[in-house]
XYZ file of C-alpha atoms in Angstrom:
303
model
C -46.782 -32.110 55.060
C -44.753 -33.868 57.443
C -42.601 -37.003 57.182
C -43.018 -39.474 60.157
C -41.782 -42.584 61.527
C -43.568 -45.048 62.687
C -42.342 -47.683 65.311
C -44.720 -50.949 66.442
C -47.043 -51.442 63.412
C -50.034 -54.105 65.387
C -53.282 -53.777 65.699
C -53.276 -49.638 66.783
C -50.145 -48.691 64.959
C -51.423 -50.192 61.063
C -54.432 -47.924 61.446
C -53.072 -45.049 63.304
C -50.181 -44.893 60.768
C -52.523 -45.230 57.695
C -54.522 -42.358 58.519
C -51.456 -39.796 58.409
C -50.667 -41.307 55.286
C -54.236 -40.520 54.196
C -53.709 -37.100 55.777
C -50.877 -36.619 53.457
C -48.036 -37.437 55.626
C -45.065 -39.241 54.442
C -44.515 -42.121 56.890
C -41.870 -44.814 57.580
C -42.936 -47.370 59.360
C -40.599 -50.063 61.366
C -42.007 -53.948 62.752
C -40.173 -56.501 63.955
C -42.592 -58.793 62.405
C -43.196 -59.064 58.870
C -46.712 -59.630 58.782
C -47.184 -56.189 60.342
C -44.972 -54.559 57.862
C -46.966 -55.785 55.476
C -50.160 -54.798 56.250
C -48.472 -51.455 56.741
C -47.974 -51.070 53.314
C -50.870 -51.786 51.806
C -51.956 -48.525 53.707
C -49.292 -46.687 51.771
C -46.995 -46.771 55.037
C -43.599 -46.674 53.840
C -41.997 -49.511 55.461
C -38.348 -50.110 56.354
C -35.543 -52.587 57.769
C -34.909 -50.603 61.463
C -35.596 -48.018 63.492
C -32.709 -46.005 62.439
C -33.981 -45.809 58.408
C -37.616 -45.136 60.155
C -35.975 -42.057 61.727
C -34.656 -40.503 58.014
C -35.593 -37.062 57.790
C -38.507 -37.602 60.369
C -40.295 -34.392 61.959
C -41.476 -36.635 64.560
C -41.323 -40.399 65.924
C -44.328 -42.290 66.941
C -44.041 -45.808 68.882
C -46.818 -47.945 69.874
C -45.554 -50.736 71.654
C -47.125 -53.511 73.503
C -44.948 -53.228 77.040
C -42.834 -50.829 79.339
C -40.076 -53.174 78.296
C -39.935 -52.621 74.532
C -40.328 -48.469 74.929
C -37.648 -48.702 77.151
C -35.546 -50.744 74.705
C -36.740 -49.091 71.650
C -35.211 -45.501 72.476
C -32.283 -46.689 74.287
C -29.294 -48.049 72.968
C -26.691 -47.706 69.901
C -29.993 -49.018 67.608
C -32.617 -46.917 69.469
C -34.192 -43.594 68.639
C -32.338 -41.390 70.641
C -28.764 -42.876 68.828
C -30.663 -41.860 65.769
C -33.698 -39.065 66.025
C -32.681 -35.698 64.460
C -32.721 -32.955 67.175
C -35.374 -31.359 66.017
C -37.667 -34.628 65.992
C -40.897 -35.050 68.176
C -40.661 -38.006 70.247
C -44.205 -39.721 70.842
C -44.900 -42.393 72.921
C -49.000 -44.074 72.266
C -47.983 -47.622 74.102
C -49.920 -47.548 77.639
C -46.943 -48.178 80.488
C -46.260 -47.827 83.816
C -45.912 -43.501 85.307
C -41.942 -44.564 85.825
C -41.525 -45.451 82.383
C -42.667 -42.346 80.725
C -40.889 -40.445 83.455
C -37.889 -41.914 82.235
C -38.418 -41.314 78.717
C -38.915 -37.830 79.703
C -36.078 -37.184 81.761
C -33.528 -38.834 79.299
C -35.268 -37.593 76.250
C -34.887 -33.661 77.154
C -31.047 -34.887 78.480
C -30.276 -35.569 75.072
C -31.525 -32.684 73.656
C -35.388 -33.978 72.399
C -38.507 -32.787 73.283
C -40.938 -35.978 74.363
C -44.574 -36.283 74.629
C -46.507 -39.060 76.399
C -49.303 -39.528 73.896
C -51.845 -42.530 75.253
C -54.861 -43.255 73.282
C -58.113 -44.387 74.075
C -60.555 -45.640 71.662
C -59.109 -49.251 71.093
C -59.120 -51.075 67.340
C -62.499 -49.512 66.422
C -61.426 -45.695 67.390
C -58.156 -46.079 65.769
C -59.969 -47.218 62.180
C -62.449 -45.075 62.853
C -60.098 -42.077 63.444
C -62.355 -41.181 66.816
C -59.058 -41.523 69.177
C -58.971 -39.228 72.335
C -55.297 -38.869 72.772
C -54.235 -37.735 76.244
C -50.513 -35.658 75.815
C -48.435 -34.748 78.229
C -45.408 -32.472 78.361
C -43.622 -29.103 77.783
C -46.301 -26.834 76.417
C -44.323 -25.996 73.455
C -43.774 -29.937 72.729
C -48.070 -30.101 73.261
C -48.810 -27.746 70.431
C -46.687 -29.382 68.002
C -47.456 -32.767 69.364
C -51.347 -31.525 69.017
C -50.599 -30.841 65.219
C -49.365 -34.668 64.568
C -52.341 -36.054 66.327
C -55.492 -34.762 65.054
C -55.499 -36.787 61.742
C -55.712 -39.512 64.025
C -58.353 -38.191 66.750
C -61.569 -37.673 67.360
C -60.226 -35.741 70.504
C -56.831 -34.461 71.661
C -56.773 -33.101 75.543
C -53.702 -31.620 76.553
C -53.451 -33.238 80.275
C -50.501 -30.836 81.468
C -46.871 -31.709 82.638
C -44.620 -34.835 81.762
C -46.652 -37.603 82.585
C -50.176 -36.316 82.911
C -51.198 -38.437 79.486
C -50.219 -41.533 80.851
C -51.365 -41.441 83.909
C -54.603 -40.322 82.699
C -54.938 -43.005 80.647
C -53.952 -45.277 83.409
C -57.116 -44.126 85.296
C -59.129 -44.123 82.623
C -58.277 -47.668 81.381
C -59.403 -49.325 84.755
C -62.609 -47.591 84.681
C -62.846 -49.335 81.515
C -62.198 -52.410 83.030
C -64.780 -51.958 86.176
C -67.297 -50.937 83.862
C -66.404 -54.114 81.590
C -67.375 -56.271 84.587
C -70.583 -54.562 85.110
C -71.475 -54.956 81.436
C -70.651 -58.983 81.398
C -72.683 -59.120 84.815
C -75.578 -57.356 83.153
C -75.501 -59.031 79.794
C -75.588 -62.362 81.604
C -78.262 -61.958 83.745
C -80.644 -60.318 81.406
C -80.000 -63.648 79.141
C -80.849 -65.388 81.918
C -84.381 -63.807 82.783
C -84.919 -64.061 79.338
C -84.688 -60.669 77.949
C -84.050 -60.302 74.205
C -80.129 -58.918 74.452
C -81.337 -56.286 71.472
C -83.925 -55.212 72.925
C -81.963 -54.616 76.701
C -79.297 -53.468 74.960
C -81.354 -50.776 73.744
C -82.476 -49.909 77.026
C -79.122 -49.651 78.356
C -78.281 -47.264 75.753
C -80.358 -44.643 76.478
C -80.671 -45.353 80.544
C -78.032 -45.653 83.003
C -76.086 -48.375 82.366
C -74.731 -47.375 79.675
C -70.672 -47.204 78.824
C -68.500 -47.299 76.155
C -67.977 -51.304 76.855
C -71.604 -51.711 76.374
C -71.763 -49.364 73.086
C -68.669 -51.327 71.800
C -67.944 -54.713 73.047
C -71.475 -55.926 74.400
C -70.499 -59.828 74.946
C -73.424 -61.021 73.388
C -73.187 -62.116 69.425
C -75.546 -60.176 67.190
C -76.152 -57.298 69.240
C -72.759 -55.039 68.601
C -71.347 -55.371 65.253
C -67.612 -54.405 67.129
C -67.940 -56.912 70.076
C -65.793 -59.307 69.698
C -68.750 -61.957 70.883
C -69.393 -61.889 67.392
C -65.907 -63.460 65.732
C -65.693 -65.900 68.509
C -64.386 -63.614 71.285
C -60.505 -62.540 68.789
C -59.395 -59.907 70.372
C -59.417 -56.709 69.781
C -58.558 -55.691 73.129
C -56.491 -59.059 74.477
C -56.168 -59.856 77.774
C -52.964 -60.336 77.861
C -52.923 -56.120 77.026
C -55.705 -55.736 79.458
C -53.949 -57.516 82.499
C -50.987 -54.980 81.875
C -52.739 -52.166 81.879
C -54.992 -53.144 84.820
C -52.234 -53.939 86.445
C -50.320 -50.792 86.233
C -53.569 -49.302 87.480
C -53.023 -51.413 90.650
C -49.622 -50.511 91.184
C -50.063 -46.961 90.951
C -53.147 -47.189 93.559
C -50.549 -49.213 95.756
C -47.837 -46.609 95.557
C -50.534 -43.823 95.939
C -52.111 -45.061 98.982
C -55.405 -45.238 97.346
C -57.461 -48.442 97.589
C -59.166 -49.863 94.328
C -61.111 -52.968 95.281
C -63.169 -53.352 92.317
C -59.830 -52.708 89.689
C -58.337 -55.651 91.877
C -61.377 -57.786 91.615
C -60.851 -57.008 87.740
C -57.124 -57.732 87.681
C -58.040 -61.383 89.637
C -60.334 -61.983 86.465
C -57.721 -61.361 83.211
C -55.247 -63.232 85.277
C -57.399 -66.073 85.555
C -57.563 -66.144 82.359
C -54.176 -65.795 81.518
C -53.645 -68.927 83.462
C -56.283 -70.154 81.690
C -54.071 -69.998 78.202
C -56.982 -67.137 77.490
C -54.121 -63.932 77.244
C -54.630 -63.897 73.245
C -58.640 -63.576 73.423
C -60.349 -60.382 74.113
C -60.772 -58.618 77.179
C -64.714 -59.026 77.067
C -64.185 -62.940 77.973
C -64.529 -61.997 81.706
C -67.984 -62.305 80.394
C -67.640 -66.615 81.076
C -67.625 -65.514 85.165
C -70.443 -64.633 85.056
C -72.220 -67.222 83.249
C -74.120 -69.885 85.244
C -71.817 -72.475 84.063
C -68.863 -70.866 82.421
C -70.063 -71.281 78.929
C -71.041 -68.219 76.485
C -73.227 -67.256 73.299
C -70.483 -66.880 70.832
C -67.571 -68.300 72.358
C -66.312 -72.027 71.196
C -63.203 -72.854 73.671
């Protein structure tokens, strides 16, 4: 067994971090907010005062951060992983951020000496407790095997996407599918409500017909149809927007700097930053569901 540290302990990195622990892993896990290091440890995670004790003996480094911002500052500087990582550690990068970012953390990673892998996930709160993540990994083949090794406690899948990069901006693509499909789920779920259709009952239909999608497996935004939706704990994320915008909105970008048009991910972006304006950015992703209500209001959701 291995021993790993752990850097960003929310709402992926608790669970993600407790299953190599069950796995038999010895892990050290680093927050800067208490609360997180504390639910950290009642998963056995062994937790710790900065990233440089996290690093102590590690085999490899995990980080699952909320924004491009915090990666970057995490690994840079005289308190970052690189001032500290062994050489032989295996840098890992879960947060979803921008292709430029991970570029970066490839390029300076194998300057110093360190072998990086971009490591997305996909599977949200529900995958990562479940242990059902599909990690995406990109990087040096060598770096992919070993990489592959950490990971599988974790997954329920682990594709190796190819070069530096290739998880990322897989995951990228993949998230704003996610989001389109969201939309087409909050459409549907509000007009079958309003022609009077039993949301079970649809929702059964949908299941085993063509409309359905993960969103509509997991986060149906109708209360007592999904026991994951968050429609059911008054629409807390588990997804928040405020994560959603970012990641729809690196989607956007990179169709911008790729010439390729994506009118429906823009029509999703407009949505989660209305919401954002709306003071909404800490309540799950599925609240798009309120555009498409009649008048705004929703089964399951008390403003």
């Amino acid at each position: 067994m291995s021993t790993i540290a752990w850097i960003g302990l929310g709402h992926m990195g608790v669970p993600m971090s407790a299953r190599l622990v069950e796995a038999g892993h010895t892990v050290h896990g680093y927050d800067i907010a208490p609360a997180c290091l504390e639910a950290a440890a009642a998963h056995g995670v062994i937790t710790v005062g900065s990233v440089a004790e996290a690093l102590e003996g590690a085999d490899a480094c995990f980080t699952s951060l909320p924004m491009p911002a915090h990666v970057r500052s995490v690994y840079d500087g005289p308190d970052g992983i690189w001032a500290h990582a062994a050489s032989r550690t295996l840098l890992l990068d879960t947060s979803t951020v921008d292709v430029e970012t991970s570029r970066w953390c490839h390029d300076e990673s194998a300057a110093r000496g360190f072998a990086f892998v971009d490591s997305p996930v996909s599977g949200g709160t529900a995958g990562a407790e479940a242990h059902s993540l599909t990690f995406m990994l990109g990087g040096e083949p060598a770096a992919l095997e070993r990489a592959k090794a950490f990971t599988e406690p974790m997954a329920g899948a682990v594709i190796l996407c190819g070069a530096a990069t290739a998880g990322i901006a897989s995951k990228l693509v993949n998230n704003m599918m996610l989001f389109i499909s969201m939309m087409g789920v909050a459409e549907g779920s509000q007009l079958a409500e309003q022609l009077g259709l039993d949301p079970a009952v649809f929702w059964s239909v949908a299941n085993v017909s063509s409309g359905q999608s993960w969103p509509q497996r997991t986060w149906y935004p109708v209360p007592g149809v999904v026991p994951t939706a968050a429609a059911n704990h008054n629409f807390d994320a588990t997804f928040s927007v405020d994560l959603a915008r970012k990641d729809c909105s690196l989607a956007v970008q990179a169709g911008q700097s790729t010439g390729v048009h994506l009118p429906a991910a823009t029509l999703a972006l407009s949505q989660l930053d209305q919401l954002v304006e709306e003071g909404l950015g800490g309540k799950d992703c599925s609240l798009v569901t309120r555009f498409a209500s009649p008048d705004g209001t929703l089964r399951g959701w008390t403003p």
